[in-house]
Amino acid sequence: MTTTVAAPAAATPAATEAKVRRSWTQHGLLFVAPFLLIYVAFLVWPTVQGLRMSMSSVNIAGTNDTLVGFDNYAEAFADPRMWRSLWNTVVFTVLSTVPLVLLGLGFALLVHHLRFVQWLWRLSFFGPFLLPSAVVSILWLQMIYPPDYGLINGTLGTEFTWLTDPSTSMFSVVLTTVWWTVGFNFLLYLAALQSIPQHLYEAAAIDGASAWDKMRSITLPLLGRTTALIVVLQLLASLKVFDQIYLMTGGGPEDSTRPIIEYAYDMGFTGYRIGYASAVSYILFAIIVIVSLAQLRLFRKRAEGSS
Amino acid sequence: MQDPPKVTRRSLLGGSLALVGAAAAGCAIPVGLGSAQTRVQYWHFLGASDGIIMNQMVSAFAKDNPNIFVEENVLAWGEPYYTKIAMAGSGGRSPDLATFHLARLAGIGAGAILDPINVKLLEEAGLRAADFSPPIWERAQLDGVLYAIPFDAHPMVLYYNTDICGKAGLLGSDGKLLPTRNQDELLAMLRKVKETLGGKPPLVFDALGLGTVGPWRVWYSLYAQSGGTLLADDGVTITIDDQKALQALRLMAQLGQEGLCDPRTDYGASVASFTNGQSAFLWNGDWETTGLKERKTPFSMTRFPSVFGTGAAQADCHAFVLPHQRFRDPEVERATYRFIAYLIKNSADWAVAGHVPAYLPALEEPDYLALQPQSEYRSVITEVALDPQVWFTGSASRMWIEFGEAFSPVISAERTPEDGLAAAKASLNRLLSAPNPFPDQER
């Protein structure tokens, strides 16, 4: 009992403030507790659990659960099909992101300058995005791509096996994806275009700027932030592609379209090897984290440079 | 009615609400909330024309057993079905009964995802081991434990359009297709019909498409005829005979190149083409019979043509399994066995769907023998080419799909038979090198 007992704190204002702050903290915790609980139960815990599974040989029934260290990762890195599916994911991401950003911008500029029946243009570009992936996949699978009676072959008078020939399958899936999702980027660009102050163009016009000058010096720079956002969202969405490919080609023919998520799905749910599938998922997770961090740095640099 | 029904977990909810009503007295009242019926949840994948027959059998059972309600759930065939069974079984709250392919048994984790069959209850329901075709009964067991009750075998067969074949002069005096005993006879027959059809491909089968297994089925039928095997009994040594494998693949390639089969038909298109009389021959499993009859296609069926020696044909067997349940309700369990016994004892009805019953007494029944054309190919049952018993085989298994993908481009001439075989072997090696998710010691 050598410490001095503090005097009753009630009188000092600093103590009151501390008390208020503490009670706020307590109340705040109480308020976020439900969210925290759900967050821990459905995100943190499964993430940790998944990491543990990725180092075990557990199967879909939860049996055969022995720790095998990094064996699954070693197997995955030596697995040509893992690399093939990873490569497919990269190819899909590049092939889809570029047109999705450029076409989104192009359509937005077009609609922005078309001054009549704007709702119709907006609807026609955005419409497909409203459809569920299953509807889009079946539509293209059953009506547009079939070799004998599909819309494309019927129109061109050809007999291409769009989805079952390994040389065209990825292109066909990308085409469907672009048709389906370009509307979202289009909408973001359109909103950004409409928020550019009109007086900038008026001032530029007075200075004698041509249409191309206005585009290069006003429109495109002011769309920069939107472009950055769209590229980030698009890259992440494309890296996580699964449903339309699963429904249209099942990853085939000959693995030519199988993305890494489907590979993890196939290994885990149809191959029953949950441990190995977890390892494959973690490899994708690591890649997404790296891509996100790289983009974050890139944008931070750009923001610093411009200020 | 026998004993008054015991209160079970399942009927408690409904039963307690209906206590005021008739349930307490043990009478059956209409299905729904407050029903005293025992509910048996039944999953199956019989979505082709055999699904119609299964539905009729379920209805017939319901009529005979008003106190049992069989809730029939038809799920999509193939990989997704087995994924669902695995998920349901691993959760332990699965349906009471499910259909299954026997060749998948080795790979599903029997003991973990499937529960063993209660042989005592089976006998109570009136079924004994001696009633079943011995090789098939054997395949229903793993390490001496019974995990499935065999229902039928369904081999690849040859469907033929009797009108077109008659025009081409290929029918014997009995109206049946003249047999072909080797490759040359088969090709000659197809060429003749091609002429009759004005140059259109006479033969169709499931040759390409999403997850197609048709090329595997055809190849395995042909390959097995020359005595070829995939794996040794140890389940790890590849025993593919290149010469025999290529011989079968070359025939498939020739069919495509010569326009004797249509390399661009998927499953649905092949059945449609045959149904509409656009082609004269269909190679498929035996399960399209009902649909073809309903659509009045003039057809008959016979065994898959014998080309390279024996008359072997690729086949698998339908069976019933009990997906794993953490708590199995004894009353529901008894009702389940009663339902299984009903289906199996009425195998002659099931044979209408095209399948060859695994229940031996049914094969002797005059009803079955009178079935046309179903009884035409029943002799194949001794020559069925079943999958090797390893974890990655069976209907819609990875091996089937990967072999299908390897051979499909051979038929359309986009790949040489040699490359096709190399791709298939690479798949098999990959499958062999991956660890079995359900190792033996677990059972």
Coordinates of N, CA, C and O in Angstrom, one line a residue, chain A residues 57 59 63-66, chain B residues 110-112 143 147 435-443:
Chain A
S57 N -5.1 -32.0 -45.0 CA -5.6 -32.9 -46.1 C -7.1 -33.1 -45.9 O -7.6 -34.1 -46.4
N59 N -11.1 -33.4 -46.2 CA -12.0 -33.6 -47.3 C -13.3 -33.0 -47.0 O -13.5 -32.4 -46.0
T63 N -13.4 -35.2 -42.7 CA -12.6 -36.2 -42.1 C -11.2 -36.2 -42.8 O -11.0 -35.3 -43.7
N64 N -10.3 -37.1 -42.5 CA -9.0 -37.2 -43.0 C -8.2 -35.9 -42.7 O -7.4 -35.4 -43.5
D65 N -8.5 -35.2 -41.6 CA -8.0 -33.9 -41.3 C -6.6 -34.0 -40.6 O -6.6 -33.9 -39.4
T66 N -5.6 -34.2 -41.3 CA -4.3 -34.2 -40.7 C -3.5 -33.0 -41.3 O -3.6 -32.7 -42.5
Chain B
A110 N -17.6 -43.4 -48.7 CA -18.6 -44.2 -48.0 C -18.2 -44.3 -46.5 O -17.0 -44.5 -46.2
G111 N -19.1 -44.2 -45.6 CA -18.8 -44.2 -44.2 C -18.7 -42.7 -43.7 O -19.1 -42.5 -42.5
A112 N -18.3 -41.8 -44.5 CA -18.3 -40.4 -44.1 C -19.5 -39.7 -44.7 O -20.2 -38.9 -44.0
D143 N -15.0 -53.1 -48.8 CA -14.4 -53.8 -47.7 C -15.4 -54.7 -47.0 O -15.5 -54.7 -45.7
Y147 N -22.9 -50.6 -49.0 CA -23.2 -49.2 -49.0 C -24.3 -48.8 -50.0 O -24.7 -47.7 -50.0
P435 N -3.8 -37.1 -54.3 CA -4.2 -38.0 -53.2 C -5.7 -38.3 -53.1 O -6.5 -37.4 -53.4
N436 N -6.0 -39.5 -52.7 CA -7.5 -39.8 -52.5 C -8.0 -39.0 -51.3 O -7.4 -39.1 -50.2
P437 N -9.1 -38.2 -51.5 CA -9.6 -37.4 -50.4 C -10.2 -38.3 -49.3 O -10.3 -37.9 -48.2
F438 N -10.5 -39.5 -49.6 CA -11.1 -40.4 -48.6 C -10.3 -41.7 -48.5 O -10.6 -42.7 -49.1
P439 N -9.1 -41.6 -47.9 CA -8.3 -42.8 -47.8 C -9.0 -44.0 -47.1 O -9.9 -43.8 -46.3
D440 N -8.5 -45.2 -47.4 CA -9.2 -46.4 -47.0 C -9.3 -46.5 -45.4 O -10.3 -47.0 -45.0
Q441 N -8.3 -46.2 -44.7 CA -8.3 -46.4 -43.3 C -9.4 -45.8 -42.5 O -9.7 -46.1 -41.4
E442 N -10.1 -44.9 -43.3 CA -11.2 -44.2 -42.5 C -12.5 -45.0 -42.3 O -13.3 -44.6 -41.6
R443 N -12.6 -46.0 -43.1 CA -13.9 -46.6 -43.1 C -14.1 -47.5 -41.9 O -13.2 -47.9 -41.2

